[in-house]
Structure formats: C-alpha cells, structure tokens
C-alpha cells in the first residue's frame, strides 16, 4: 500500500486515531503564526498587570506617607480589585494618637514643673518670712535689751544720785556735828583756856609763837630745845621721860604760866611734845585730806610720790602745813644724827 492510499480521507475516517498526531501537527503548523500572536498577547497582559500592581503599590505608599484624599484611595482600590483592602491611614491615626499622648505628657510635665516652681516659690517665701520673723525677733530683743539697759542705766543713775544725795547729807551732818563740837570746845576752851586737847588753830590763837609763826608756842619751844640739847641723846623719842615732870609742864602750859625747859631733861621735853600731838582732837593731815594722802602713799615712783605729797601739804591749812614742815625737818635732823652713831 502506497502512502497516497493512507493519505486519503476515507482511511482517516476508518482509522481516526492513527492520524490524530498529524492532524494536530498540521493544525499547529497552520496556526503557527496565530500561536505566536497569542503568546505575545499573554506577555503583554502579564506586563500590564505587573505595571498596575506596581502603580497600586506606589499609590498605597503615597497615600500613607502623604496626605492623600479619600477619593484617590477609592480610585486606587477600584483599580486593584484583586488586592486585599488594608486599614485606611492606620499609621497616620497611630501617629496622631502618639502626638496626642506626647502633648498630654508635655502638658502634665509642664503642670508638674509649674507645681515644682510654685512649691519652690512657696518655700522661698516661707524662708523669707522666717528670716523676717527672726529679724523682727532679734530687733525686738535688741529693743528690749536697749530698754533694759536704758532702764538699768536710769536705775543706776537714780541710785548714784541717791547715793550722792545721801553722801551729801552725811557730809552736811558731819559738818554740822563738827561745827557743834567746835562750838562746844570753844566754849569750854574760853572758860578754861587750855593748850592741850584743843584744835591747832585754837592753840595758835591762845598760845602763839614768839616770832609770829603760826605754831603753838609749846611746839616751837620743844623743837628748838631738842634741836639744841637732845640730838645727841640716844632714843630721844623712843625712850619716855619722867611722867610727873611731863604732867607738871603740861599744867604750866595750860594755865599760861611761864615755862623753863632748860631745867628739864631732853627725854621729858620729847615726851611732852609727843603728848601734845597725841591729844590733838583732829589729825594734823585733817580728816578730809587723809584719803588723798593714803592714795599718794601708794605711788611706786619715789619722785612722783614726793611731788604729789608736796602738793597735798601745800593744800593744808596754814598751822597744819607749818607743823608738818617743822616736824619733817626736825625728824630729818634726828635721822641724820642717828646714822653717825
């Protein structure tokens, strides 16, 4: 059987399966150009789909990153029906909430800062108020202390004034008493006219010295006699004379009778002078000047002490000053004589 017999249509009808591959091949060969065309269309469709997907992706990211309108979002969703829908502006809403939270936190922080500032201000005010209160208390205390000091000063002044007044009254009373005593003594002395036991100025008036010096005659005569006859005697004022002879001379001077000391021993005359000085009603340095003499005696420097003593002696009454000067001079002669023994 030839090939042409197999290619007849009758054979194909009797044996359809035998020539199936060939028919298909033919059809494929016949429609070869159309297959190529189909494949190109598929590729074009696939590339378009990819472009659409990429565009949709770009649009979605743009909507999330930028402020895209809801119409654009709807259009992008309508263009990509196969793509699953995502929650609209999720990240944007989350960001807003976060911003709100941040703002609330900032507000709370501002409130806390304001509260802290207020607390600090309150503390500062409290400290300042406490300081002012302390200052006021100190000022009040100072004022109270000043008042107390002033009151004390006033009290001290009053006390001093009272003391001065009391001293003045005491001095006046003492002066009155002294005056009364002097008057009484003068009255007695006028009756008896004694020399012993009377004030120095009264003895000077009653028994003045022969050369006009304001000293009682007994003092002048006794000193002159001892200067002439008693300087060589040992213990002239330390040893006592005969008491009866001393009393006899005392009565003669008190009665105003003439007295001869040349008939007596030097120790008797010295004892007579000591008795006269001992019986003076007032000290030779006077009661008023005695404290000043005591203060001067405490000066350590001899030159200053002697000068101060000289000034005080010059302030004494005339009879007292002359008596002190004569006695100092007389005692100086005795001391000088003693050093030669």
CSV table of C-alpha atoms in Angstrom, one decimal:
chain,number,residue,atom,x,y,z
A,1,UNK,CA,0.0,0.0,0.0
A,2,UNK,CA,1.3,3.3,-1.0
A,3,UNK,CA,1.5,6.4,1.0
A,4,UNK,CA,-1.0,8.1,-1.0
A,5,UNK,CA,-3.5,5.4,0.0
A,6,UNK,CA,-3.0,6.2,3.6
A,7,UNK,CA,-3.5,9.9,3.0
A,8,UNK,CA,-6.9,9.5,1.6
A,9,UNK,CA,-9.8,10.8,3.6
A,10,UNK,CA,-11.5,7.5,3.8
A,11,UNK,CA,-8.6,5.9,5.6
A,12,UNK,CA,-8.6,8.8,8.1
A,13,UNK,CA,-12.3,8.2,8.7
A,14,UNK,CA,-11.8,4.5,9.3
A,15,UNK,CA,-8.7,5.0,11.5
A,16,UNK,CA,-9.2,8.3,13.2
A,17,UNK,CA,-6.7,7.8,16.0
A,18,UNK,CA,-3.9,6.9,13.6
A,19,UNK,CA,-3.7,10.3,12.0
A,20,UNK,CA,-4.5,12.4,15.1
A,21,UNK,CA,-1.0,13.5,15.7
A,22,UNK,CA,-0.5,14.5,12.2
A,23,UNK,CA,-3.8,16.5,12.1
A,24,UNK,CA,-2.7,18.2,15.3
A,25,UNK,CA,0.6,18.9,13.8
A,26,UNK,CA,-1.0,20.4,10.9
A,27,UNK,CA,-3.3,22.5,12.8
A,28,UNK,CA,-0.4,23.7,14.8
A,29,UNK,CA,1.6,24.4,11.7
A,30,UNK,CA,-1.3,26.0,10.1
A,31,UNK,CA,-1.9,28.2,13.1
A,32,UNK,CA,1.7,28.7,13.9
A,33,UNK,CA,1.5,32.4,13.4
A,34,UNK,CA,-1.6,32.7,15.4
A,35,UNK,CA,0.1,30.9,18.4
A,36,UNK,CA,2.9,33.3,18.3
A,37,UNK,CA,0.4,36.1,18.3
A,38,UNK,CA,-1.4,34.5,21.3
A,39,UNK,CA,1.8,34.2,23.3
A,40,UNK,CA,2.7,37.8,22.7
A,41,UNK,CA,-0.7,38.9,23.9
A,42,UNK,CA,-0.3,36.9,27.1
A,43,UNK,CA,3.0,38.5,27.8
A,44,UNK,CA,1.6,41.9,27.2
A,45,UNK,CA,-1.2,41.2,29.6
A,46,UNK,CA,1.2,40.0,32.3
A,47,UNK,CA,3.4,43.1,31.9
A,48,UNK,CA,0.4,45.3,32.2
A,49,UNK,CA,-0.7,43.5,35.3
A,50,UNK,CA,2.7,44.0,36.8
A,51,UNK,CA,2.7,47.6,36.0
A,52,UNK,CA,-0.7,48.0,37.5
A,53,UNK,CA,0.4,46.2,40.7
A,54,UNK,CA,3.5,48.5,41.0
A,55,UNK,CA,1.3,51.6,40.4
A,56,UNK,CA,-1.1,50.4,43.0
A,57,UNK,CA,1.7,49.8,45.4
A,58,UNK,CA,3.1,53.2,44.8
A,59,UNK,CA,-0.3,54.8,45.3
A,60,UNK,CA,-0.8,53.0,48.6
A,61,UNK,CA,2.6,54.1,49.9
A,62,UNK,CA,1.9,57.6,48.7
A,63,UNK,CA,-1.4,57.6,50.5
A,64,UNK,CA,0.2,56.5,53.7
A,65,UNK,CA,3.2,58.9,53.5
A,66,UNK,CA,1.4,61.9,52.1
A,67,UNK,CA,-1.9,63.5,52.9
A,68,UNK,CA,-3.9,61.7,50.1
A,69,UNK,CA,-7.5,62.4,49.7
A,70,UNK,CA,-10.1,59.6,50.3
A,71,UNK,CA,-11.1,59.9,46.6
A,72,UNK,CA,-7.6,58.9,45.5
A,73,UNK,CA,-7.7,56.0,47.9
A,74,UNK,CA,-11.0,54.8,46.5
A,75,UNK,CA,-9.7,55.1,43.0
A,76,UNK,CA,-6.6,53.1,43.8
A,77,UNK,CA,-8.8,50.4,45.4
A,78,UNK,CA,-11.1,50.3,42.5
A,79,UNK,CA,-8.2,49.9,40.1
A,80,UNK,CA,-6.9,46.9,42.0
A,81,UNK,CA,-9.8,44.6,42.8
A,82,UNK,CA,-7.7,41.6,43.4
A,83,UNK,CA,-5.6,43.3,46.0
A,84,UNK,CA,-6.9,42.9,49.7
A,85,UNK,CA,-8.0,46.1,51.3
A,86,UNK,CA,-5.8,47.5,54.1
A,87,UNK,CA,-7.0,49.6,57.0
A,88,UNK,CA,-7.1,53.2,55.9
A,89,UNK,CA,-4.4,55.5,57.4
A,90,UNK,CA,-3.6,53.2,60.3
A,91,UNK,CA,-0.1,54.5,60.7
A,92,UNK,CA,-1.4,58.1,60.4
A,93,UNK,CA,-4.0,57.6,63.1
A,94,UNK,CA,-1.4,55.9,65.3
A,95,UNK,CA,0.8,58.8,64.8
A,96,UNK,CA,-1.9,61.2,65.8
A,97,UNK,CA,-2.6,59.3,69.0
A,98,UNK,CA,1.1,59.2,69.7
A,99,UNK,CA,1.2,63.0,69.2
A,100,UNK,CA,-1.7,63.4,71.5
A,101,UNK,CA,-0.1,61.3,74.1
A,102,UNK,CA,3.1,63.3,73.7
A,103,UNK,CA,1.2,66.5,74.0
A,104,UNK,CA,-0.6,65.3,77.1
A,105,UNK,CA,2.7,64.2,78.6
A,106,UNK,CA,4.2,67.6,77.8
A,107,UNK,CA,1.2,69.3,79.4
A,108,UNK,CA,1.5,67.1,82.5
A,109,UNK,CA,5.2,67.8,82.6
A,110,UNK,CA,4.5,71.5,82.3
A,111,UNK,CA,2.0,71.2,85.1
A,112,UNK,CA,4.5,69.4,87.3
A,113,UNK,CA,7.1,71.9,86.5
A,114,UNK,CA,4.7,74.7,87.4
A,115,UNK,CA,3.8,72.9,90.6
A,116,UNK,CA,7.5,72.5,91.4
A,117,UNK,CA,8.1,76.1,90.7
A,118,UNK,CA,5.2,77.1,92.9
A,119,UNK,CA,6.5,74.9,95.7
A,120,UNK,CA,9.9,76.4,95.3
A,121,UNK,CA,8.4,79.9,95.4
A,122,UNK,CA,6.3,78.9,98.5
A,123,UNK,CA,9.4,77.6,100.2
A,124,UNK,CA,11.4,80.7,99.3
A,125,UNK,CA,8.5,82.8,100.7
A,126,UNK,CA,8.4,80.7,103.8
A,127,UNK,CA,12.2,81.1,104.3
A,128,UNK,CA,12.0,84.8,103.7
A,129,UNK,CA,9.1,85.1,106.1
A,130,UNK,CA,11.0,83.1,108.7
A,131,UNK,CA,14.1,85.3,108.2
A,132,UNK,CA,11.9,88.4,108.6
A,133,UNK,CA,10.4,86.9,111.7
A,134,UNK,CA,13.8,86.1,113.1
A,135,UNK,CA,15.0,89.6,112.2
A,136,UNK,CA,12.0,91.1,113.9
A,137,UNK,CA,12.5,88.9,116.9
A,138,UNK,CA,16.2,90.0,117.0
A,139,UNK,CA,15.2,93.6,116.6
A,140,UNK,CA,12.6,93.2,119.3
A,141,UNK,CA,15.2,91.5,121.6
A,142,UNK,CA,17.7,94.3,120.8
A,143,UNK,CA,15.0,96.8,121.6
A,144,UNK,CA,14.1,95.0,124.8
A,145,UNK,CA,17.8,94.8,125.7
A,146,UNK,CA,18.3,98.5,124.9
A,147,UNK,CA,15.2,99.3,127.0
A,148,UNK,CA,16.6,97.1,129.8
A,149,UNK,CA,20.0,98.8,129.5
A,150,UNK,CA,18.4,102.2,129.5
A,151,UNK,CA,16.2,101.2,132.4
A,152,UNK,CA,19.3,99.9,134.2
A,153,UNK,CA,21.2,103.0,133.3
A,154,UNK,CA,18.3,105.1,134.6
A,155,UNK,CA,18.1,103.0,137.7
A,156,UNK,CA,21.9,103.2,138.2
A,157,UNK,CA,21.8,107.0,137.7
A,158,UNK,CA,19.0,107.2,140.2
A,159,UNK,CA,20.9,105.0,142.6
A,160,UNK,CA,24.0,107.1,142.0
A,161,UNK,CA,22.0,110.3,142.5
A,162,UNK,CA,20.5,108.8,145.7
A,163,UNK,CA,24.0,107.8,146.9
A,164,UNK,CA,25.3,111.2,146.1
A,165,UNK,CA,22.4,112.8,147.9
A,166,UNK,CA,22.9,110.5,150.9
A,167,UNK,CA,26.7,111.3,150.9
A,168,UNK,CA,26.0,115.0,150.7
A,169,UNK,CA,23.5,114.8,153.6
A,170,UNK,CA,26.0,112.7,155.6
A,171,UNK,CA,28.8,115.3,154.9
A,172,UNK,CA,26.4,118.1,155.9
A,173,UNK,CA,25.5,116.2,159.0
A,174,UNK,CA,29.2,115.5,159.8
A,175,UNK,CA,30.0,119.2,159.2
A,176,UNK,CA,27.2,120.2,161.5
A,177,UNK,CA,28.4,117.8,164.1
A,178,UNK,CA,31.9,119.1,163.7
A,179,UNK,CA,30.7,122.6,164.0
A,180,UNK,CA,28.7,121.8,167.1
A,181,UNK,CA,31.7,120.1,168.6
A,182,UNK,CA,34.0,123.0,167.8
A,183,UNK,CA,31.5,125.4,169.3
A,184,UNK,CA,31.2,123.3,172.4
A,185,UNK,CA,35.0,123.0,172.6
A,186,UNK,CA,35.5,126.7,172.0
A,187,UNK,CA,33.0,127.4,174.8
A,188,UNK,CA,34.9,125.1,177.1
A,189,UNK,CA,38.2,126.4,176.0
A,190,UNK,CA,37.1,130.0,176.5
A,191,UNK,CA,36.3,129.1,180.1
A,192,UNK,CA,39.5,127.1,180.8
A,193,UNK,CA,41.8,128.5,178.1
A,194,UNK,CA,43.8,125.2,177.8
A,195,UNK,CA,46.5,124.4,175.1
A,196,UNK,CA,46.4,120.6,175.2
A,197,UNK,CA,43.5,118.8,173.6
A,198,UNK,CA,42.3,121.8,171.5
A,199,UNK,CA,42.3,122.3,167.8
A,200,UNK,CA,45.6,123.5,166.4
A,201,UNK,CA,44.3,126.8,165.2
A,202,UNK,CA,42.8,127.5,168.7
A,203,UNK,CA,46.2,126.7,170.4
A,204,UNK,CA,47.9,129.1,168.0
A,205,UNK,CA,45.4,131.8,168.9
A,206,UNK,CA,45.7,131.2,172.6
A,207,UNK,CA,49.4,130.5,172.8
A,208,UNK,CA,51.1,131.9,169.7
A,209,UNK,CA,54.8,131.6,168.9
A,210,UNK,CA,57.2,134.5,170.0
A,211,UNK,CA,58.4,135.1,166.4
A,212,UNK,CA,54.9,135.4,164.8
A,213,UNK,CA,54.9,131.9,163.1
A,214,UNK,CA,51.5,130.3,163.2
A,215,UNK,CA,52.5,127.5,165.5
A,216,UNK,CA,51.6,126.9,169.2
A,217,UNK,CA,54.4,128.1,171.5
A,218,UNK,CA,54.8,124.6,173.1
A,219,UNK,CA,55.6,123.1,169.7
A,220,UNK,CA,58.1,125.7,168.8
A,221,UNK,CA,59.9,125.7,172.2
A,222,UNK,CA,60.1,121.9,172.4
A,223,UNK,CA,61.5,121.5,168.9
A,224,UNK,CA,64.1,124.3,169.5
A,225,UNK,CA,65.2,122.7,172.8
A,226,UNK,CA,65.6,119.2,171.3
A,227,UNK,CA,67.5,120.6,168.3
A,228,UNK,CA,69.9,122.3,170.7
A,229,UNK,CA,70.2,119.7,173.6
A,230,UNK,CA,68.6,116.4,172.5
A,231,UNK,CA,70.0,115.4,169.2
A,232,UNK,CA,73.0,113.6,170.9
A,233,UNK,CA,70.6,111.6,173.2
A,234,UNK,CA,70.1,108.0,172.1
A,235,UNK,CA,66.4,107.1,171.6
A,236,UNK,CA,65.2,110.7,172.1
A,237,UNK,CA,61.6,109.9,171.1
A,238,UNK,CA,61.8,106.1,171.8
A,239,UNK,CA,62.5,106.5,175.5
A,240,UNK,CA,60.0,108.1,177.8
A,241,UNK,CA,60.7,110.8,180.3
A,242,UNK,CA,59.6,111.1,183.9
A,243,UNK,CA,55.8,111.2,183.9
A,244,UNK,CA,55.4,113.6,186.9
A,245,UNK,CA,57.7,116.1,185.3
A,246,UNK,CA,55.8,115.8,182.0
A,247,UNK,CA,52.4,116.4,183.8
A,248,UNK,CA,53.9,119.4,185.6
A,249,UNK,CA,55.0,121.0,182.3
A,250,UNK,CA,51.5,120.3,180.8
A,251,UNK,CA,49.7,122.1,183.6
A,252,UNK,CA,52.0,125.1,183.3
A,253,UNK,CA,51.3,125.5,179.5
A,254,UNK,CA,47.5,125.0,180.1
A,255,UNK,CA,47.4,127.7,182.8
A,256,UNK,CA,49.6,130.1,180.9
A,257,UNK,CA,52.4,130.2,183.5
A,258,UNK,CA,55.9,130.8,182.3
A,259,UNK,CA,57.8,127.6,181.5
A,260,UNK,CA,61.6,127.0,181.6
A,261,UNK,CA,62.5,123.9,179.5
A,262,UNK,CA,66.3,124.4,180.1
A,263,UNK,CA,65.8,123.0,183.6
A,264,UNK,CA,64.4,119.7,182.2
A,265,UNK,CA,65.9,116.6,180.6
A,266,UNK,CA,65.6,116.1,176.8
A,267,UNK,CA,63.6,112.9,177.2
A,268,UNK,CA,61.0,114.8,179.3
A,269,UNK,CA,60.6,117.6,176.7
A,270,UNK,CA,60.3,115.0,173.9
A,271,UNK,CA,57.6,113.1,175.9
A,272,UNK,CA,55.8,116.5,176.4
A,273,UNK,CA,55.8,117.1,172.6
A,274,UNK,CA,54.5,113.6,171.9
A,275,UNK,CA,51.7,114.0,174.4
A,276,UNK,CA,50.6,117.3,172.9
A,277,UNK,CA,50.5,115.8,169.4
A,278,UNK,CA,48.7,112.8,170.7
A,279,UNK,CA,45.9,114.8,172.3
A,280,UNK,CA,45.0,116.9,169.2
A,281,UNK,CA,41.3,116.4,168.5
A,282,UNK,CA,41.9,116.2,164.8
A,283,UNK,CA,44.8,114.7,162.8
A,284,UNK,CA,47.4,117.0,161.6
A,285,UNK,CA,46.7,116.0,158.0
A,286,UNK,CA,43.0,116.7,158.6
A,287,UNK,CA,40.1,114.2,158.1
A,288,UNK,CA,39.2,115.5,154.6
A,289,UNK,CA,42.7,115.2,153.2
A,290,UNK,CA,43.7,111.9,154.8
A,291,UNK,CA,42.3,109.7,152.0
A,292,UNK,CA,44.3,111.7,149.5
A,293,UNK,CA,47.5,111.2,151.5
A,294,UNK,CA,46.8,107.5,151.6
A,295,UNK,CA,46.4,107.3,147.8
A,296,UNK,CA,49.7,109.2,147.3
A,297,UNK,CA,51.5,106.9,149.7
A,298,UNK,CA,50.7,104.0,147.2
A,299,UNK,CA,52.5,105.6,144.3
A,300,UNK,CA,55.5,103.3,143.5
A,301,UNK,CA,57.8,106.0,142.0
A,302,UNK,CA,59.6,107.9,144.8
A,303,UNK,CA,60.0,111.2,142.8
A,304,UNK,CA,56.3,111.2,141.8
A,305,UNK,CA,55.2,110.3,145.3
A,306,UNK,CA,57.3,113.1,146.8
A,307,UNK,CA,55.9,115.7,144.4
A,308,UNK,CA,52.3,114.6,145.0
A,309,UNK,CA,52.9,114.7,148.7
A,310,UNK,CA,54.3,118.2,148.5
A,311,UNK,CA,51.3,119.4,146.5
A,312,UNK,CA,48.9,117.9,149.1
A,313,UNK,CA,50.8,119.5,152.0
A,314,UNK,CA,50.5,122.9,150.3
A,315,UNK,CA,46.7,122.4,150.4
A,316,UNK,CA,46.6,122.0,154.2
A,317,UNK,CA,45.6,124.9,156.5
A,318,UNK,CA,48.5,127.2,157.5
A,319,UNK,CA,49.0,125.9,161.1
A,320,UNK,CA,48.8,122.3,159.9
A,321,UNK,CA,51.2,122.9,157.0
A,322,UNK,CA,53.8,124.6,159.2
A,323,UNK,CA,53.6,121.9,161.8
A,324,UNK,CA,54.1,119.2,159.2
A,325,UNK,CA,57.0,121.0,157.7
A,326,UNK,CA,58.7,121.7,161.0
A,327,UNK,CA,58.3,118.1,162.1
A,328,UNK,CA,59.7,116.7,158.8
A,329,UNK,CA,62.7,119.0,159.1
A,330,UNK,CA,63.3,118.1,162.7
A,331,UNK,CA,63.0,114.3,162.1
A,332,UNK,CA,65.4,114.7,159.2
A,333,UNK,CA,68.0,116.1,161.6
A,334,UNK,CA,67.4,113.3,164.1
A,335,UNK,CA,67.8,110.6,161.3
A,336,UNK,CA,71.0,112.2,160.1
A,337,UNK,CA,72.3,112.2,163.6
A,338,UNK,CA,71.4,108.6,164.2
A,339,UNK,CA,73.4,107.5,161.2
A,340,UNK,CA,76.6,108.9,162.8
A,341,UNK,CA,76.2,106.6,166.0
